[in-house]
PDB file of C-alpha atoms in Angstrom:
ATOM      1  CA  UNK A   1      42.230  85.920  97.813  1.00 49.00           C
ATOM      2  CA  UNK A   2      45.494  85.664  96.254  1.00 50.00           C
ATOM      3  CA  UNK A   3      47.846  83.527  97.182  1.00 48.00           C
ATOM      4  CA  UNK A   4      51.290  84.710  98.272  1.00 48.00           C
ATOM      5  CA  UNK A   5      53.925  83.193  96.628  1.00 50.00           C
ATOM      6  CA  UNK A   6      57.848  84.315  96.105  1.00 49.00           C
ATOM      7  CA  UNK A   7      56.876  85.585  92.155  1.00 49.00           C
ATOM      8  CA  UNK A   8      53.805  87.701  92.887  1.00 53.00           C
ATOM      9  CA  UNK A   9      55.010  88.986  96.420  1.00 53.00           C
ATOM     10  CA  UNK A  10      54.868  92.986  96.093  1.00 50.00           C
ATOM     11  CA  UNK A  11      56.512  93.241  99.301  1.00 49.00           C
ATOM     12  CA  UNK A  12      59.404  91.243  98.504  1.00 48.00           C
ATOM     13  CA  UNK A  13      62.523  93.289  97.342  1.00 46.00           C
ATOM     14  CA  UNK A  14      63.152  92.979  93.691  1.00 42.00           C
ATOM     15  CA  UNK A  15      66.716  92.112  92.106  1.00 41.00           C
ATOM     16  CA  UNK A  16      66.913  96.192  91.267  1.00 39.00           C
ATOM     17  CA  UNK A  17      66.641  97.027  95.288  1.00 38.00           C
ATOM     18  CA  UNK A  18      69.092  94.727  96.370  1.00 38.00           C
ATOM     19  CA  UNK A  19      72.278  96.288  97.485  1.00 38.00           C
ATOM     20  CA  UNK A  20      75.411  95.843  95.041  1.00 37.00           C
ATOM     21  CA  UNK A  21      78.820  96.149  96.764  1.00 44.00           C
ATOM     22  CA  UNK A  22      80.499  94.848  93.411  1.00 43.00           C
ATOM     23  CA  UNK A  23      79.085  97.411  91.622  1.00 42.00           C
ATOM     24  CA  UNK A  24      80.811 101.711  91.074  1.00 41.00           C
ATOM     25  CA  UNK A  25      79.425 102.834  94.413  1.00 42.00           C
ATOM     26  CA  UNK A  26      80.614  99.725  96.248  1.00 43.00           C
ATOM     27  CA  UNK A  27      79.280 100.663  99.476  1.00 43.00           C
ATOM     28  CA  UNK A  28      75.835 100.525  99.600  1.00 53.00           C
ATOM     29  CA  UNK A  29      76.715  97.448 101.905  1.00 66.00           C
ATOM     30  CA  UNK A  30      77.046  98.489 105.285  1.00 66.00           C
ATOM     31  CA  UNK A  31      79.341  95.713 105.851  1.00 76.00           C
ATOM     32  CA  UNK A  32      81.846  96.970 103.063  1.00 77.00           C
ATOM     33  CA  UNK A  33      83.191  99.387 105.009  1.00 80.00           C
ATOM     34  CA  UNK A  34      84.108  97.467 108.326  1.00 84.00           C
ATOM     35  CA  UNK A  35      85.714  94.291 105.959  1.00 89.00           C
ATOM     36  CA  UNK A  36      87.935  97.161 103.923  1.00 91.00           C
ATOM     37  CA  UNK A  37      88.698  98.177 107.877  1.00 91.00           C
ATOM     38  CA  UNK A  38      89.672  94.507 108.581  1.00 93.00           C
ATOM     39  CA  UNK A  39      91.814  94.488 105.431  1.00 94.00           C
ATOM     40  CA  UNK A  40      93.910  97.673 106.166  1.00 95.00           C
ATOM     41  CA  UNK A  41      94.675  96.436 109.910  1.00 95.00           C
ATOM     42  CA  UNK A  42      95.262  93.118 108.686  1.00 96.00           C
ATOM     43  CA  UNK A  43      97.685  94.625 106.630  1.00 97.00           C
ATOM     44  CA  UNK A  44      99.430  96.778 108.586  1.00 96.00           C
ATOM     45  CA  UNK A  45      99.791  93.950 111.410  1.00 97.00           C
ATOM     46  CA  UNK A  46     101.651  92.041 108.545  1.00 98.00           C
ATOM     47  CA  UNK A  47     104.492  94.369 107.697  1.00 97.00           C
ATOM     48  CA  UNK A  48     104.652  95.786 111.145  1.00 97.00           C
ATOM     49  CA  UNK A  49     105.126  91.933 112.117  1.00 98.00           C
ATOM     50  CA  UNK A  50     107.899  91.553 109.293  1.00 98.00           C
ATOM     51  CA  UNK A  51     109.453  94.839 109.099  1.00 97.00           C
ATOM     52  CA  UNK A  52     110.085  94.541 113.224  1.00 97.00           C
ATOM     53  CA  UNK A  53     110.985  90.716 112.940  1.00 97.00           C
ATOM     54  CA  UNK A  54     113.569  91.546 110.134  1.00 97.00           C
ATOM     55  CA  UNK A  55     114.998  94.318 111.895  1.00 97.00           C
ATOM     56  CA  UNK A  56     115.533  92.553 115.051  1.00 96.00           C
ATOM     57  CA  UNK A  57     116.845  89.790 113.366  1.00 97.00           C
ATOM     58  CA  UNK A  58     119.795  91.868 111.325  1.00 96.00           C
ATOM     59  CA  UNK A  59     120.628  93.579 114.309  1.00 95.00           C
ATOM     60  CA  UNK A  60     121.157  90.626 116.519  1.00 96.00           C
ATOM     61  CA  UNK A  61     123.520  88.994 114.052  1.00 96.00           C
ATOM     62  CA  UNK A  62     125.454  91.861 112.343  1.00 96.00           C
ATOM     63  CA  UNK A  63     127.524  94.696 113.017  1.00 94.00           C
ATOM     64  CA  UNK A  64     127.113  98.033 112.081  1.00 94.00           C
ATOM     65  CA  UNK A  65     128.549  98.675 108.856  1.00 93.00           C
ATOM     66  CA  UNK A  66     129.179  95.137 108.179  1.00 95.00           C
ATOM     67  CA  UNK A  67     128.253  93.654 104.534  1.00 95.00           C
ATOM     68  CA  UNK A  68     126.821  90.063 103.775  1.00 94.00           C
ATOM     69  CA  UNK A  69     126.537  89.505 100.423  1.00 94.00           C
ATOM     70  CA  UNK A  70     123.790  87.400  98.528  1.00 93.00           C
ATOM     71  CA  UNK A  71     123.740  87.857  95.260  1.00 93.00           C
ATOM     72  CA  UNK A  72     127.413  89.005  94.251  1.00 86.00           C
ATOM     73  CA  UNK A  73     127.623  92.428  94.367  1.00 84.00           C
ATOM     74  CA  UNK A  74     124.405  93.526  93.617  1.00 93.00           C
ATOM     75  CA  UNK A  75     122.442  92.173  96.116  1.00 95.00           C
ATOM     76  CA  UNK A  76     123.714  92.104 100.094  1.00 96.00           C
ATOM     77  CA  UNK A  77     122.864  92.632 103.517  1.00 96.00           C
ATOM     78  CA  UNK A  78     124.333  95.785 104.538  1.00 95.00           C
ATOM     79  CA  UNK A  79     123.962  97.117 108.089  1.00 95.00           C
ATOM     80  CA  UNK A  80     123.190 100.703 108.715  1.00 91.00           C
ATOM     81  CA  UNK A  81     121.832 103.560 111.313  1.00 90.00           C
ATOM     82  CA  UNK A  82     119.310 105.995 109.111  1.00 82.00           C
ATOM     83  CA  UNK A  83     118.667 109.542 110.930  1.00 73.00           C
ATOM     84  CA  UNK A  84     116.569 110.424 108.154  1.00 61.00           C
ATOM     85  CA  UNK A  85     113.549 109.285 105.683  1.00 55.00           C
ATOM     86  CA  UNK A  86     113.303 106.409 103.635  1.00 54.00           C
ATOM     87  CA  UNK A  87     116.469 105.463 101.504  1.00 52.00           C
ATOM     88  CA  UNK A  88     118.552 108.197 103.664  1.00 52.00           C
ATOM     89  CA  UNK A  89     116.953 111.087 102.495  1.00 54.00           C
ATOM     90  CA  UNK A  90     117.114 114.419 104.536  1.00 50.00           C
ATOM     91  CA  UNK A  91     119.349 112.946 107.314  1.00 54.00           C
ATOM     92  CA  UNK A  92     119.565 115.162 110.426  1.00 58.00           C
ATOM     93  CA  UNK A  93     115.695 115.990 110.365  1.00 59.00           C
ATOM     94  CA  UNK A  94     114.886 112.938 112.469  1.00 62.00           C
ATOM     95  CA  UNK A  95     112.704 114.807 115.084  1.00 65.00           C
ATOM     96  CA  UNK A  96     110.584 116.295 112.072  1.00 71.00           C
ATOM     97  CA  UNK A  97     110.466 113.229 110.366  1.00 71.00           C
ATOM     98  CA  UNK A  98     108.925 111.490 113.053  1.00 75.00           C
ATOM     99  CA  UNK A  99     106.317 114.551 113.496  1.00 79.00           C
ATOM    100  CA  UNK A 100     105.571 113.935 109.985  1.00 81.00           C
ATOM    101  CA  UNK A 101     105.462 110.071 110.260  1.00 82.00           C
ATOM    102  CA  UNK A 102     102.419 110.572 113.089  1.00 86.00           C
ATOM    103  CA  UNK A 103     100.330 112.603 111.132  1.00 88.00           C
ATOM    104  CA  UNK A 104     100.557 110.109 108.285  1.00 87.00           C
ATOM    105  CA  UNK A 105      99.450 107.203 110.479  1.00 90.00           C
ATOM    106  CA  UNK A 106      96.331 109.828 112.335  1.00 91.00           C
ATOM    107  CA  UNK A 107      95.313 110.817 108.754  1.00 89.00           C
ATOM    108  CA  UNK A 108      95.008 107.133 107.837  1.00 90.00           C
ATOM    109  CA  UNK A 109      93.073 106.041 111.073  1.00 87.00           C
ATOM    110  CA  UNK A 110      90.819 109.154 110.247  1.00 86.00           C
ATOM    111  CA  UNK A 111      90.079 107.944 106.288  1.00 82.00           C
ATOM    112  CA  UNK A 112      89.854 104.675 107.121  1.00 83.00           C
ATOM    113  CA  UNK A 113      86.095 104.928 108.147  1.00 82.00           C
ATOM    114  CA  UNK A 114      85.525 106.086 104.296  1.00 84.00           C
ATOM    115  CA  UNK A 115      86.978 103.247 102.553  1.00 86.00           C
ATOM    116  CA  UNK A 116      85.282 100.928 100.821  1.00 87.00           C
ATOM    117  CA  UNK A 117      87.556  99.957  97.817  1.00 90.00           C
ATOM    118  CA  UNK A 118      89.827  97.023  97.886  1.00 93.00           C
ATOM    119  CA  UNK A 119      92.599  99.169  96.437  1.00 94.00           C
ATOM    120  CA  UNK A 120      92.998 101.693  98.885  1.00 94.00           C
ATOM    121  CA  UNK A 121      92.345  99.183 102.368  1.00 94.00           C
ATOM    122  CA  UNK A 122      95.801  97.463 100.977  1.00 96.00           C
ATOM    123  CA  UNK A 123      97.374 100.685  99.776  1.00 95.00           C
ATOM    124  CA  UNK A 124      96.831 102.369 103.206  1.00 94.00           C
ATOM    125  CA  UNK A 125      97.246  99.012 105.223  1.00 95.00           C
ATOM    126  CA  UNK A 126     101.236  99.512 103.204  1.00 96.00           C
ATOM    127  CA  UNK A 127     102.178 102.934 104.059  1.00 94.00           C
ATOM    128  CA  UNK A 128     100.214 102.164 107.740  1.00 94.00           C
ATOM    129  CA  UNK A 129     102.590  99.219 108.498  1.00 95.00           C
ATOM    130  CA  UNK A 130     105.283 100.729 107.020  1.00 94.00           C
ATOM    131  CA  UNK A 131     104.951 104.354 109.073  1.00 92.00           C
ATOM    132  CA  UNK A 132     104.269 102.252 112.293  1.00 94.00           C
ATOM    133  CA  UNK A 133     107.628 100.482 111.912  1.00 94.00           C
ATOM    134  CA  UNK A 134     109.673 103.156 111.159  1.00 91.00           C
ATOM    135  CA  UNK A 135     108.116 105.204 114.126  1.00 90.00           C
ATOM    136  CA  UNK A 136     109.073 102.134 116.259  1.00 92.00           C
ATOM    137  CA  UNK A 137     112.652 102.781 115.579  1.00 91.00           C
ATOM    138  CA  UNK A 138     111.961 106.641 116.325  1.00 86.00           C
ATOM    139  CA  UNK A 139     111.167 106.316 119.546  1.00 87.00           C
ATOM    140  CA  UNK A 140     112.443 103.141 120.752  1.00 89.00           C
ATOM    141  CA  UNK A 141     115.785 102.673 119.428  1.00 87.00           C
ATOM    142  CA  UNK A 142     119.020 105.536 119.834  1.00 80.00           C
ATOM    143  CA  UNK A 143     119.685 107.903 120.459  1.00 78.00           C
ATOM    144  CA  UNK A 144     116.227 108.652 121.726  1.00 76.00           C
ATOM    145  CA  UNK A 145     112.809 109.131 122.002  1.00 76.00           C
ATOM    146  CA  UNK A 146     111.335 111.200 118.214  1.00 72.00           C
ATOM    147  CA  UNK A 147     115.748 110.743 117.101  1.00 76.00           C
ATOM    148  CA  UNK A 148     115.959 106.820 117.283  1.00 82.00           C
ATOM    149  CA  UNK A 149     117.729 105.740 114.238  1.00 86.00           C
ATOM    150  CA  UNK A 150     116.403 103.633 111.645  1.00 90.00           C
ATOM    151  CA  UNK A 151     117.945 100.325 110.971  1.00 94.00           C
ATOM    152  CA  UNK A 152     118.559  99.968 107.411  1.00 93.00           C
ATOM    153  CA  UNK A 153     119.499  96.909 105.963  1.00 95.00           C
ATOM    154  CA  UNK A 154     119.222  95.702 102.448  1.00 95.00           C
ATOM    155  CA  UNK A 155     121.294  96.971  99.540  1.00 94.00           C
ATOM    156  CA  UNK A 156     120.260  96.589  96.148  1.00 94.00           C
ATOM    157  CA  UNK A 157     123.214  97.918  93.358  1.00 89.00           C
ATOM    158  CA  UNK A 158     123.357 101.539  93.509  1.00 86.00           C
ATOM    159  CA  UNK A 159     119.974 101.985  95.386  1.00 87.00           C
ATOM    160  CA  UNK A 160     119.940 103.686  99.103  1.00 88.00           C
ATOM    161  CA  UNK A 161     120.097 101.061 102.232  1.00 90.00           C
ATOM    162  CA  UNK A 162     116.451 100.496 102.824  1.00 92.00           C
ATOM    163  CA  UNK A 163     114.048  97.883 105.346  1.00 94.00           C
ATOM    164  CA  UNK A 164     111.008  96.666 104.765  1.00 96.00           C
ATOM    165  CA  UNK A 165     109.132  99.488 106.247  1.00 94.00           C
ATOM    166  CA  UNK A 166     110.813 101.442 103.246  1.00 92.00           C
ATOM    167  CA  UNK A 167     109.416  99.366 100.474  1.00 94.00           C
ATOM    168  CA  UNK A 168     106.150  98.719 101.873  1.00 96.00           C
ATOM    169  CA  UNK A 169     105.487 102.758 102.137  1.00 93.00           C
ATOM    170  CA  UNK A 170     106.965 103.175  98.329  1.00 93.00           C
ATOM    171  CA  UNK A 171     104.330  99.902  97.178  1.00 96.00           C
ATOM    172  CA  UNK A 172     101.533 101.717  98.957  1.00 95.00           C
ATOM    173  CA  UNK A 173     102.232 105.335  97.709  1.00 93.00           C
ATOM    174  CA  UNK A 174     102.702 103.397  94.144  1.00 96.00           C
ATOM    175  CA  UNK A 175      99.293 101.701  94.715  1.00 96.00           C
ATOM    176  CA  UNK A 176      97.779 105.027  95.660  1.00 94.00           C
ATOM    177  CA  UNK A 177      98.947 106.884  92.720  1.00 95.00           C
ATOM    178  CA  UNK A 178      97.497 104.246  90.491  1.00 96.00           C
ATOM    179  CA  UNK A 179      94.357 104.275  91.672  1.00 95.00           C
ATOM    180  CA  UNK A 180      94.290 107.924  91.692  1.00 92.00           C
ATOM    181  CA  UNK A 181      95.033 107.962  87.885  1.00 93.00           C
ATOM    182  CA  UNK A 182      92.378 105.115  87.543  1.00 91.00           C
ATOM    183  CA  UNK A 183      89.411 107.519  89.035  1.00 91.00           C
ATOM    184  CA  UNK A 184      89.034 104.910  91.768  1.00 91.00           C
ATOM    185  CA  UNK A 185      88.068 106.954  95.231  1.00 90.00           C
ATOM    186  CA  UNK A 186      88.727 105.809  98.441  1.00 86.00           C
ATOM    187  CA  UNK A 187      84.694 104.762  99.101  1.00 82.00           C
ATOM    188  CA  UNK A 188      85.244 102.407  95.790  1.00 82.00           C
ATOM    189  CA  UNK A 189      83.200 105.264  93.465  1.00 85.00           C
ATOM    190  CA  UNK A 190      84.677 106.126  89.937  1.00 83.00           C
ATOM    191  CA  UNK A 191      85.204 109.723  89.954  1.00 76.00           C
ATOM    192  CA  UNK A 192      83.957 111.525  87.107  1.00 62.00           C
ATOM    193  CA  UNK A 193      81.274 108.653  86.323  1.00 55.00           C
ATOM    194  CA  UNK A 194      77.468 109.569  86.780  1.00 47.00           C
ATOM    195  CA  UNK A 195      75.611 106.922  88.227  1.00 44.00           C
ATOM    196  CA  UNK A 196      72.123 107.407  86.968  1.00 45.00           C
ATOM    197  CA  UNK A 197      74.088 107.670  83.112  1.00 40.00           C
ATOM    198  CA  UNK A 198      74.897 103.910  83.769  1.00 38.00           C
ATOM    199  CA  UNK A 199      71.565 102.531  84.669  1.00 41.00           C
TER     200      UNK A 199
END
């Protein structure tokens, strides 16, 4: 009879079997998935949180149109209403803006049960919280519901007025573009990389 010990177990998984969530495929973990999950909300929450806290903030102590400079002039506080996209582009399509805004934020929530690369949770987790708090202003501030304004409020040199919605979406998009060149795919794979050809 042989006795059963942890080096000459055959049922006992071997090093090879056990799953590898640091490895190319990254997901092999069923766990992987619901932490990246975690990570994007967690990140969304946190510029939502800012981006509405700033806002309110500006527009409870300033006037519309009114300048507060910080750093000389290059760097101020500069209070504005923005009918259009980020950094005042396409002004006057505020209703269609807004249409596009929710189909960025139902795309997301639909990926999101894909991801499993660090990467992409925050990337997403930026242009989520970023959409979110711009769409506040859409339909909760003037002049109504899908036309609300968006309160712009930092001015940097000759750059457009923009929030911190604004430069969380631009990190994000940044972030995805990167990984995108990289080959890194939103489950945490390396595209274009066989997996048996690295074993």
């Amino acid at each position: 009879m042989q006795s059963a010990t942890p080096g000459n177990d055959p049922s006992a998984p071997s090093a090879a079997d056990a799953p590898d969530e640091s490895g190319p495929a990254g997901t092999t973990d069923p766990a992987v998935p619901r932490r990246r999950l975690v990570m994007l909300v967690v990140t969304a929450v946190v510029v939502l949180a800012i981006d509405i806290g700033t806002k309110v903030l500006v527009v409870a102590t300033m006037t519309d149109g009114q300048r507060i400079p910080l750093i000389g002039d290059v760097v101020s506080l500069y209070l504005i209403r923005n009918s259009g996209a980020a950094f005042s582009l396409a002004t006057g399509m505020t209703w269609v803006l807004t249409l596009v805004a929710i189909a960025v934020v139902v795309g997301i929530v639909r990926f999101a049960r894909q991801l499993g690369s660090r990467g992409w949770a925050l990337a997403l987790g930026l242009v989520l919280g970023g959409a979110l708090g711009n769409l506040a202003d859409r339909f909760f501030r003037g002049p109504g519901p899908l036309e609300g304004h968006v309160v712009d409020f930092v001015s940097v040199g000759w750059w457009p007025v923009f929030n911190a919605a604004d430069s969380a979406i631009c990190c994000g998009g940044a972030l995805l573009v990167f990984l995108a060149l990289w080959g890194i795919e939103i489950d945490g794979h390396r595209s274009g990389r066989d997996p048996e050809a690295s074993r």
